[in-house]
PDB file of C-alpha atoms in Angstrom:
ATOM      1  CA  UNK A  30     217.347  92.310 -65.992  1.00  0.00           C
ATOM      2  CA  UNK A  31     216.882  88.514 -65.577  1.00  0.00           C
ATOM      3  CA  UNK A  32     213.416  88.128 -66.398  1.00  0.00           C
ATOM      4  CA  UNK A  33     214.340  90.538 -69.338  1.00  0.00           C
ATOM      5  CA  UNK A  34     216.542  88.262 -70.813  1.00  0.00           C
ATOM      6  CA  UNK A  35     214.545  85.585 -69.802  1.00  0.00           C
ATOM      7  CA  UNK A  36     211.798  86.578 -72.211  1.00  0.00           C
ATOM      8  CA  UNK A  37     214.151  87.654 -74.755  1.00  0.00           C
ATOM      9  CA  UNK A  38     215.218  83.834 -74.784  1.00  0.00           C
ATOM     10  CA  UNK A  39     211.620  82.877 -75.045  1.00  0.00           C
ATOM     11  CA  UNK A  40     210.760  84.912 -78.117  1.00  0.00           C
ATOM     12  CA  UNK A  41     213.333  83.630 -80.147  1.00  0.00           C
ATOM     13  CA  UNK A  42     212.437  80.015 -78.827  1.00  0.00           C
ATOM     14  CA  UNK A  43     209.138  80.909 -80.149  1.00  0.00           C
ATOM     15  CA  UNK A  44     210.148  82.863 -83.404  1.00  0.00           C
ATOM     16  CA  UNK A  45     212.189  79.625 -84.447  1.00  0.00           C
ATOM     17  CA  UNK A  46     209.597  76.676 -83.500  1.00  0.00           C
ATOM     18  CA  UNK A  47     206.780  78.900 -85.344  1.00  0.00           C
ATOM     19  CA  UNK A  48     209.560  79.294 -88.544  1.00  0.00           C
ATOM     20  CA  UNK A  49     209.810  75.146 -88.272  1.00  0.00           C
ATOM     21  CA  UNK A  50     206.166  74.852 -88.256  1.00  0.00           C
ATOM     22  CA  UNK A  51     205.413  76.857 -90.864  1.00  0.00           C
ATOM     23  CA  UNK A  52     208.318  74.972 -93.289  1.00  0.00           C
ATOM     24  CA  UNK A  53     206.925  71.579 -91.775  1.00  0.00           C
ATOM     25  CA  UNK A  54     203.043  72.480 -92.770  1.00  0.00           C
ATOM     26  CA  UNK A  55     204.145  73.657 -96.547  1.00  0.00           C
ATOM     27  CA  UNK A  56     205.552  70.639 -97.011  1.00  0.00           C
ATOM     28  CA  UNK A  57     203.294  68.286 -95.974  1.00  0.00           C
ATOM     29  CA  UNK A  58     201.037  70.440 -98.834  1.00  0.00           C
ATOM     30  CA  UNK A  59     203.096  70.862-101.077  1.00  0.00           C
ATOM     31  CA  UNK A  60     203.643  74.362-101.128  1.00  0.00           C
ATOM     32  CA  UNK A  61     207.178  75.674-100.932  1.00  0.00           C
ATOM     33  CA  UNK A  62     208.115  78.487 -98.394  1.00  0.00           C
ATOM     34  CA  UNK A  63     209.806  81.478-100.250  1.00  0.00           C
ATOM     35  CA  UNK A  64     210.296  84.183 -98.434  1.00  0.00           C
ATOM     36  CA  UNK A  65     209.338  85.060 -94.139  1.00  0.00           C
ATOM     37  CA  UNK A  66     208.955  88.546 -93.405  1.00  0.00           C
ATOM     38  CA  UNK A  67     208.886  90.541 -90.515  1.00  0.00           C
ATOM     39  CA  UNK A  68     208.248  94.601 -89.042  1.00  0.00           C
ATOM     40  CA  UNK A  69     208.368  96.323 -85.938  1.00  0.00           C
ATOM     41  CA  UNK A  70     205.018  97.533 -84.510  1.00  0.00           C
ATOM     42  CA  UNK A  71     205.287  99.922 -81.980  1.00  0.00           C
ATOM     43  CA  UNK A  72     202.705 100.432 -79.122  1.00  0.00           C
ATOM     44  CA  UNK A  73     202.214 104.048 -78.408  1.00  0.00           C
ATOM     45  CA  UNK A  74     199.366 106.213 -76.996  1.00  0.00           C
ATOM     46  CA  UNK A  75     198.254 107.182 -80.846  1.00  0.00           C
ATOM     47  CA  UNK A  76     197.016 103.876 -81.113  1.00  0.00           C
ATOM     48  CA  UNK A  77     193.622 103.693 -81.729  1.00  0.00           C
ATOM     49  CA  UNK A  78     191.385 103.209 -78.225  1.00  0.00           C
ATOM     50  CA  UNK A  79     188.822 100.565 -77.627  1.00  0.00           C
ATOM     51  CA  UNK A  80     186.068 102.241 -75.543  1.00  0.00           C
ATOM     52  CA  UNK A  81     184.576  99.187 -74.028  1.00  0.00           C
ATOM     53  CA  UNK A  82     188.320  97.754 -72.897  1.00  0.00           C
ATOM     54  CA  UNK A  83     188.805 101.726 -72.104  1.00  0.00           C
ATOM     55  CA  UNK A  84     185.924 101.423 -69.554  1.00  0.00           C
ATOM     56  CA  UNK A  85     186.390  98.099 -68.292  1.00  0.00           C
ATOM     57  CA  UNK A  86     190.427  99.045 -67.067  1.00  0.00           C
ATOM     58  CA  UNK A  87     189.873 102.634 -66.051  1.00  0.00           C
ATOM     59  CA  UNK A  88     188.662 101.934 -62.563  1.00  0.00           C
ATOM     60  CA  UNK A  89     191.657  99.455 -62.032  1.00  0.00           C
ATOM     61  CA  UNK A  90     193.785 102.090 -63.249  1.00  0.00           C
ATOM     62  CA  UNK A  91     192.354 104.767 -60.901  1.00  0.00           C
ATOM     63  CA  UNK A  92     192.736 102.432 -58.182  1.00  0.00           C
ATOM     64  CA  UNK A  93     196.106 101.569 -58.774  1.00  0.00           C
ATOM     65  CA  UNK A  94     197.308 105.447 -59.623  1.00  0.00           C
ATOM     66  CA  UNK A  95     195.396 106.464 -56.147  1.00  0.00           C
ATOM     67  CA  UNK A  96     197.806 103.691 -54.163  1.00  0.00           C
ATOM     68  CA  UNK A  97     201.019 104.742 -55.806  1.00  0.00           C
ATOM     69  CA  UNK A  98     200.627 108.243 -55.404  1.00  0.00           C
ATOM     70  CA  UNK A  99     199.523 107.930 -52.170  1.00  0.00           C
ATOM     71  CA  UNK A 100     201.941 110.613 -49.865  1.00  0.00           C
ATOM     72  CA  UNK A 101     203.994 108.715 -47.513  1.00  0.00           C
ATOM     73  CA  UNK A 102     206.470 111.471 -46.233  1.00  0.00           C
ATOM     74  CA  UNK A 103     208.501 114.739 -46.985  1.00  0.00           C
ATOM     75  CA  UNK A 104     211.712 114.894 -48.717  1.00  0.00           C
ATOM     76  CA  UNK A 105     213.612 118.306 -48.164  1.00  0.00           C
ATOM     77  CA  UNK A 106     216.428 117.855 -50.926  1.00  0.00           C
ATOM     78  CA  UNK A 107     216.374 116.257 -54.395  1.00  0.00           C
ATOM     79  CA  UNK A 108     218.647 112.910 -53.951  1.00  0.00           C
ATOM     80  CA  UNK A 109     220.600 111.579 -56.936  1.00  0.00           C
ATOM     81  CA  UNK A 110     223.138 108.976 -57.783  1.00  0.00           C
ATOM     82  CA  UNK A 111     225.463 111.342 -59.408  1.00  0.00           C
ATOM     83  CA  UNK A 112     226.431 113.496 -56.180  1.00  0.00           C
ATOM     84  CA  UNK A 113     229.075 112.132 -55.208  1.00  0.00           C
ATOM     85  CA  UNK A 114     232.644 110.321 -56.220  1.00  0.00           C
ATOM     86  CA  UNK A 115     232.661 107.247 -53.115  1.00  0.00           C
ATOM     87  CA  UNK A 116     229.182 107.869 -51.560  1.00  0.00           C
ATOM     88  CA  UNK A 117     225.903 109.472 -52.315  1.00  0.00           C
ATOM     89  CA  UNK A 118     222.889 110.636 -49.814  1.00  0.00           C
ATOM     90  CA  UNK A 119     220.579 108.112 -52.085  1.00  0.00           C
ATOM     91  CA  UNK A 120     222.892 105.243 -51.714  1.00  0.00           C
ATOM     92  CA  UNK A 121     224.179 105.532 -48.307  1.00  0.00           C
ATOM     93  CA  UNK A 122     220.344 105.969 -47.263  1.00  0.00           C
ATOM     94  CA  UNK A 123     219.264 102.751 -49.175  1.00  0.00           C
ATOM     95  CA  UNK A 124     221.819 100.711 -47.309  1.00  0.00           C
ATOM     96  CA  UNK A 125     221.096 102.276 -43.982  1.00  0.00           C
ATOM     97  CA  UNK A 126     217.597 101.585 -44.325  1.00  0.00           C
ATOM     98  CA  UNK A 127     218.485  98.202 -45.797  1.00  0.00           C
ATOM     99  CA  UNK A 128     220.335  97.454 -42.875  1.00  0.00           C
ATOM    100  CA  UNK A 129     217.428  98.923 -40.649  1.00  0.00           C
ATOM    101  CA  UNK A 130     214.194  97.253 -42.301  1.00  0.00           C
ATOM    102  CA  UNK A 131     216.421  94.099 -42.881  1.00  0.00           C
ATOM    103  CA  UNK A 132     217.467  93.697 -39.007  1.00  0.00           C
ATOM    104  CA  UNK A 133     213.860  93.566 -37.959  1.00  0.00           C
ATOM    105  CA  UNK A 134     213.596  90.152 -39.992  1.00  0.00           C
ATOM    106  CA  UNK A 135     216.339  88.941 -39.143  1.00  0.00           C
ATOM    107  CA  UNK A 136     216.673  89.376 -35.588  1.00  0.00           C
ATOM    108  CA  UNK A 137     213.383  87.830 -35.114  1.00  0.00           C
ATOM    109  CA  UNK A 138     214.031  85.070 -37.392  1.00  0.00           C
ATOM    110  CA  UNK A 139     217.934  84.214 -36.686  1.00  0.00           C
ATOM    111  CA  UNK A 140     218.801  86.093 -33.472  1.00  0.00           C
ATOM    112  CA  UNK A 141     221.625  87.681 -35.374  1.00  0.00           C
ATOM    113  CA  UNK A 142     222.337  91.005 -36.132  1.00  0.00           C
ATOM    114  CA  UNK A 143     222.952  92.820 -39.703  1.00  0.00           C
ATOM    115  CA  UNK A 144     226.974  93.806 -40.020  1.00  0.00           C
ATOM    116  CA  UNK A 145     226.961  96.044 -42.923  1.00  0.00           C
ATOM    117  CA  UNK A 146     225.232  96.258 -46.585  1.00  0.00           C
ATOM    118  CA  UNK A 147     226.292  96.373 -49.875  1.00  0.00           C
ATOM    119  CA  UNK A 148     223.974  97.252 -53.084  1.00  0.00           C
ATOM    120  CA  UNK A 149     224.608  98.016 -56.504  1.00  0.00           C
ATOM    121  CA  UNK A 150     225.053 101.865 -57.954  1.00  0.00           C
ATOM    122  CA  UNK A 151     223.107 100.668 -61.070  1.00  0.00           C
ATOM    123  CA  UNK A 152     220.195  99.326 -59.066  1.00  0.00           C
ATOM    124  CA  UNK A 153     219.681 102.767 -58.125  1.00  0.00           C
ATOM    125  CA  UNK A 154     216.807 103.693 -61.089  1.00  0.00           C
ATOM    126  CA  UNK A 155     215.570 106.730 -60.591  1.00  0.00           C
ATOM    127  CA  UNK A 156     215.842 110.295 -57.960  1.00  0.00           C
ATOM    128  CA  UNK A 157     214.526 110.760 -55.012  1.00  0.00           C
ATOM    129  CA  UNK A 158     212.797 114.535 -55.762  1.00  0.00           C
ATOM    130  CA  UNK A 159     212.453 117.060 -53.182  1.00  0.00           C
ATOM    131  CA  UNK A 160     208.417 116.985 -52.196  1.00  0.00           C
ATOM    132  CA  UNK A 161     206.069 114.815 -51.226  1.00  0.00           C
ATOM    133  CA  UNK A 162     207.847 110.568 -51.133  1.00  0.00           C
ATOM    134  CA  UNK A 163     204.963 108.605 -52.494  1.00  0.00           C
ATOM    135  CA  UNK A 164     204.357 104.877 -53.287  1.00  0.00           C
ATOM    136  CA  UNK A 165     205.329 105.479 -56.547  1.00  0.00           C
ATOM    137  CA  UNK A 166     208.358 107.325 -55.596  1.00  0.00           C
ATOM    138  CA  UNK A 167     210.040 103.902 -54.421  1.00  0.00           C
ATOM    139  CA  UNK A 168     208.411 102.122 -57.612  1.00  0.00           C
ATOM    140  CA  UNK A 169     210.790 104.766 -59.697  1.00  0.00           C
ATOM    141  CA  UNK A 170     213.422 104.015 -57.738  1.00  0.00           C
ATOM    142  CA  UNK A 171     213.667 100.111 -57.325  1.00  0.00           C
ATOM    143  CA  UNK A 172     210.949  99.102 -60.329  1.00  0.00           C
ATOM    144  CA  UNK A 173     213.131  95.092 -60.280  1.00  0.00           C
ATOM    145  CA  UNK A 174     211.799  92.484 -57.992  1.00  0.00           C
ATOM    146  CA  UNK A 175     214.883  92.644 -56.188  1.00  0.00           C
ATOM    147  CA  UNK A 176     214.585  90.840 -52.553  1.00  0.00           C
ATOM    148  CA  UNK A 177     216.689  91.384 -49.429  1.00  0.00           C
ATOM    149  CA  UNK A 178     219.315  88.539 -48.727  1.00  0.00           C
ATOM    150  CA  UNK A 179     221.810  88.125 -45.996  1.00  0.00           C
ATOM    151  CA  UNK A 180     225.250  86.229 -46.284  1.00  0.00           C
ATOM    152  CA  UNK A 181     227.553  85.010 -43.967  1.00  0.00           C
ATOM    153  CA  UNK A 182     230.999  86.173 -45.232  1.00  0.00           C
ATOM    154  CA  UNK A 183     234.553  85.881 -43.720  1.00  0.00           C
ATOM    155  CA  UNK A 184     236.224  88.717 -42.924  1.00  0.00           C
ATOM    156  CA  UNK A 185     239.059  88.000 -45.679  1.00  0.00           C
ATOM    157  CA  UNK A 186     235.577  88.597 -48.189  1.00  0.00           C
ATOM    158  CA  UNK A 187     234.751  92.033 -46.296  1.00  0.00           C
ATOM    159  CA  UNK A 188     238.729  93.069 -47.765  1.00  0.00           C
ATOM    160  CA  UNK A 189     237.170  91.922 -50.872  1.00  0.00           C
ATOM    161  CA  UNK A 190     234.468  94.377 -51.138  1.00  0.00           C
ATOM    162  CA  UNK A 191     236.710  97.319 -49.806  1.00  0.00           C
ATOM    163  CA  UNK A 192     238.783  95.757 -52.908  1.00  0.00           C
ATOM    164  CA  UNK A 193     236.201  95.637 -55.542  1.00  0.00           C
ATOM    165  CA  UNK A 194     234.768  99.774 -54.587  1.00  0.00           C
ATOM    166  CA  UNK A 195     238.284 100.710 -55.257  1.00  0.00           C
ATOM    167  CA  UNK A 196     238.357  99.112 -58.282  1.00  0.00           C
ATOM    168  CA  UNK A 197     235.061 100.197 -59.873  1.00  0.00           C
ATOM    169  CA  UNK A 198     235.524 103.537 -58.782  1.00  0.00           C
ATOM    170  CA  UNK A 199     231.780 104.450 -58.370  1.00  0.00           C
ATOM    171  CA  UNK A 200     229.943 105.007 -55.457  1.00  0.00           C
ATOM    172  CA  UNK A 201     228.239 101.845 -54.400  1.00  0.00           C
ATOM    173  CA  UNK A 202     225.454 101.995 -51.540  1.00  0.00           C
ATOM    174  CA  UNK A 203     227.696 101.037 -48.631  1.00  0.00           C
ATOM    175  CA  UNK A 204     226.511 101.022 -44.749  1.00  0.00           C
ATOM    176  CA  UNK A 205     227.975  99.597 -41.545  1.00  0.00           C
ATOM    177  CA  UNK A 206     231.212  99.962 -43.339  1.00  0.00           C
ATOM    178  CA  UNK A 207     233.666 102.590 -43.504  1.00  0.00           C
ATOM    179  CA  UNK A 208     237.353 102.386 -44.954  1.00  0.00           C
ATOM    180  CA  UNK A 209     240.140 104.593 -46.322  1.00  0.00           C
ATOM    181  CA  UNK A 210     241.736 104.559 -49.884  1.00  0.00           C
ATOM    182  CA  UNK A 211     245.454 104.992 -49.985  1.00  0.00           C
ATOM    183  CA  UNK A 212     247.297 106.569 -52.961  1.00  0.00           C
ATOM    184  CA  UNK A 213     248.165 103.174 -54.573  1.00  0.00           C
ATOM    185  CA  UNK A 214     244.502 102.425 -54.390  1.00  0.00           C
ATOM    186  CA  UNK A 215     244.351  99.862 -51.786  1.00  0.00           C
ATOM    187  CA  UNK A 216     242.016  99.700 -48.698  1.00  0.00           C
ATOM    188  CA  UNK A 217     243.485 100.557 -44.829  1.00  0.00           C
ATOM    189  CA  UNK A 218     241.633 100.796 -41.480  1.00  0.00           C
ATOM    190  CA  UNK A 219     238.567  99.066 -42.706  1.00  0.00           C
ATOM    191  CA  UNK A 220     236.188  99.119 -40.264  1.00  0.00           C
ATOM    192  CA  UNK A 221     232.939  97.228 -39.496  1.00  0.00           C
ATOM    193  CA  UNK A 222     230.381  98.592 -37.607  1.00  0.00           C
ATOM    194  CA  UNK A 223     233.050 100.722 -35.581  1.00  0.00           C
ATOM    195  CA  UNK A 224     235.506  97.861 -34.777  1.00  0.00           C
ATOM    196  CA  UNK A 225     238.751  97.499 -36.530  1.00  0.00           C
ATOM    197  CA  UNK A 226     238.165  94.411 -39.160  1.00  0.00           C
ATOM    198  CA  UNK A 227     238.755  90.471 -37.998  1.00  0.00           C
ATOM    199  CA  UNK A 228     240.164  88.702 -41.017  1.00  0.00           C
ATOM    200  CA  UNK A 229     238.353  85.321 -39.078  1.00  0.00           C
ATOM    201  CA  UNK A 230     235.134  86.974 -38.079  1.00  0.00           C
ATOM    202  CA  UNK A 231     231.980  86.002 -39.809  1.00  0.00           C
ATOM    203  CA  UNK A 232     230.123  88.780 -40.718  1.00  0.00           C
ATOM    204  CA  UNK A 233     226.696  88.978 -41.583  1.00  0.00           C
ATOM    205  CA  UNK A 234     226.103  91.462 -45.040  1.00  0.00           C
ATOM    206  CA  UNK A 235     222.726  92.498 -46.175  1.00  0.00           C
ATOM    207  CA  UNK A 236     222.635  92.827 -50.150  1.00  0.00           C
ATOM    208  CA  UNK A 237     219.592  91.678 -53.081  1.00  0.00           C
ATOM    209  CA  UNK A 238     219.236  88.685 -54.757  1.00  0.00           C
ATOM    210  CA  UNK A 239     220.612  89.428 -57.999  1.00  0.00           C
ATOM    211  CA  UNK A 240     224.283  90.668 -56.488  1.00  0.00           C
ATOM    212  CA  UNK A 241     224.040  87.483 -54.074  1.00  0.00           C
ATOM    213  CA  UNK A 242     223.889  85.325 -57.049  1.00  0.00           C
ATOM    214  CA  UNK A 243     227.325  87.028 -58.318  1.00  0.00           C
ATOM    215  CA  UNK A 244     225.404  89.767 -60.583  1.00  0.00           C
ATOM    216  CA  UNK A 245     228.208  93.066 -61.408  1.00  0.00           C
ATOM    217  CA  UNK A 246     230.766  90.641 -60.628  1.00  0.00           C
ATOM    218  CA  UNK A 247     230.178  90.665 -57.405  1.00  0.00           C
ATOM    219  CA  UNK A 248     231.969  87.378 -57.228  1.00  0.00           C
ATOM    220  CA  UNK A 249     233.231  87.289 -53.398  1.00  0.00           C
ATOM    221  CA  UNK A 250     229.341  87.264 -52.053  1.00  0.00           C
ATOM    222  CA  UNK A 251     229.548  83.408 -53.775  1.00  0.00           C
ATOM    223  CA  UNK A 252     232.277  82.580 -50.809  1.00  0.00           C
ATOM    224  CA  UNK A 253     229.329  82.839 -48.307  1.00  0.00           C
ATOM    225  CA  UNK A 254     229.050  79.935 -45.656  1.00  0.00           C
ATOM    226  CA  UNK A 255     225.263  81.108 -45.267  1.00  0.00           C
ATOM    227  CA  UNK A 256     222.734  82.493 -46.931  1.00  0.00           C
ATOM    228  CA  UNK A 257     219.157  83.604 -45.701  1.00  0.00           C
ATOM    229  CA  UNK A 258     216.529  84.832 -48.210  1.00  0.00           C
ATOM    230  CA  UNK A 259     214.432  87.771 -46.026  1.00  0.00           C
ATOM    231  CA  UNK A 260     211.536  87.565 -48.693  1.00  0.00           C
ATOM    232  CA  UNK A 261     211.215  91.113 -48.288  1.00  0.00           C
ATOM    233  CA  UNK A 262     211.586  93.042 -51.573  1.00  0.00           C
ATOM    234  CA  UNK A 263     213.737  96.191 -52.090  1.00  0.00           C
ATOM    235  CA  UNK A 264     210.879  98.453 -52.724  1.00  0.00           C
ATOM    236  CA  UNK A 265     209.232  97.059 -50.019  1.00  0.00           C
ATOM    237  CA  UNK A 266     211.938  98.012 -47.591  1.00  0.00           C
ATOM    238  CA  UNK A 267     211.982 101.228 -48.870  1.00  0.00           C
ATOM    239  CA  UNK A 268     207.802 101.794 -48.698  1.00  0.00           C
ATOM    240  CA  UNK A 269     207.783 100.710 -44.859  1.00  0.00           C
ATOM    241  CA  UNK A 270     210.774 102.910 -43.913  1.00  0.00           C
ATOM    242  CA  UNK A 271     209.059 105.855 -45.984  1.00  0.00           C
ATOM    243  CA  UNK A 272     205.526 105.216 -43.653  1.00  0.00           C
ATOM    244  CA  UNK A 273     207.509 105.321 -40.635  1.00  0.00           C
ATOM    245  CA  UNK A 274     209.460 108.723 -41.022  1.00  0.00           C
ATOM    246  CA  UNK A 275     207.863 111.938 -41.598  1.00  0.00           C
ATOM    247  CA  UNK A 276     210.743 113.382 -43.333  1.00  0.00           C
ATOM    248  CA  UNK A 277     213.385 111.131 -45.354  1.00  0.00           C
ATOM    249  CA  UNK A 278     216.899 112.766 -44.309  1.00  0.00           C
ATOM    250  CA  UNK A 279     220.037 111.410 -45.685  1.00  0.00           C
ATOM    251  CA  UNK A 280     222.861 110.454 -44.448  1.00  0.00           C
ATOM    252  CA  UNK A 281     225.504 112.591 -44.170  1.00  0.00           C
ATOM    253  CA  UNK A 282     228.463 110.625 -42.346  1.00  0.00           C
ATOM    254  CA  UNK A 283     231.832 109.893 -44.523  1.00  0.00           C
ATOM    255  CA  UNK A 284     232.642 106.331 -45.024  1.00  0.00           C
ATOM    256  CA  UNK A 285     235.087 106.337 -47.505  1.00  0.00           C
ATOM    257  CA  UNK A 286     238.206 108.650 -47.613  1.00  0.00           C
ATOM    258  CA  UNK A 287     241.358 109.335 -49.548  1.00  0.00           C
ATOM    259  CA  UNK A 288     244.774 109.687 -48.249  1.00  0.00           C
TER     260      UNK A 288
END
């Protein structure tokens, strides 16, 4: 979504220095600039095929196709992001594994331990299908270059999150976490990683880049004391943890109830 905009900023940089050109050059010839117009062209598969480029791509193509839908495991059930009102088997697995694959970095790196982990119920891009989990499989699912961050947040900031799920009322990939919702929508017997939550703890809470940096409002993840970039992208996290298991199960333990 960043770089997205990021371009979209760039063209219209572009589109007005190339409209200031174009006025400066008439004048310094005297010819006066009446009208500038402009069409859509779309790029579709219709469009007419250069052979030699045709040839010259198709065994990069092949290459790439044979990588991504390379199998990497076995999923029994088809896993969505609609399934569910507070959880869902996608989410709560791409947390858990988040938490998982994250750990390994950061033990050996910090000698501290992941707490819990928070993502974002939009990240989530595509289903997980029952079959064969390929390369491409995790592409589908996390196609942003989302990377794997880890903040050091105060327990009052933990309240926060329980805070902002009630809130938004969707289910948002939670792990390490579990809490209940009381019928005026506020959050009782959090707990974090089993233990009863310590308002002056610092926890540590796994999450990407783009909700680190306050993305869907996310604003309490700005209150960290620490922050370490894991360099280790999203899909990457998902890829390993896909090689390592022959079958992906989900997870199917509660962590958010209603009174």
């Amino acid at each position: 979504m960043v770089k997205l905009k990021k371009y979209n900023g760039f063209l219209k940089l572009f589109v007005i220095f190339l409209t200031l050109f174009l006025i400066s050059s008439c004048s310094k010839n005297n010819y006066n600039l009446t009208k500038i117009e402009g069409k859509q062209l779309p790029v579709t598969e219709k469009a007419a095929e250069t052979p030699e480029i045709e040839n010259f791509i198709k065994p990069y193509r092949d290459h790439i196709n044979k990588d991504l839908d390379n199998v990497l495991a076995y999923c029994p059930e088809t896993l969505d992001k609609s399934t569910g009102k507070w959880q869902t088997g996608i989410g709560s697995l791409m947390a858990d594994v988040c938490v998982l694959r994250g750990n390994i970095v950061f033990n050996a790196r910090e000698k501290k331990d992941i707490d819990l982990c928070l993502l974002n119920h939009g990240g989530i891009r595509a289903i997980l299908p029952k079959g064969n989990v390929t390369t491409r499989s995790a592409f589908e699912i996390m196609p942003f270059e989302n990377s794997l961050v880890v903040l050091a947040l105060k327990g009052e900031q933990i309240s926060e999150i329980a805070a902002y799920i009630i809130k938004e009322k969707k289910p948002q990939p939670l792990s390490g976490m579990t809490f209940t919702i009381t019928k005026d929508n506020k959050a009782k017997n959090i707990m974090v990683q089993g233990k009863p939550l310590d308002l002056n703890k610092t926890y540590y809470v796994a999450t990407n880049d783009y909700l680190a940096n306050g993305g869907d409002s996310m604003t309490f993840f700005a209150k960290s004391t620490q922050k370490f970039d894991l360099n280790y992208k999203l899909r990457d996290v998902l890829i390993d943890y896909f090689k390592e298991v022959d079958t992906v199960v989900a997870p199917k333990n509660i962590r958010i109830t209603e009174e």
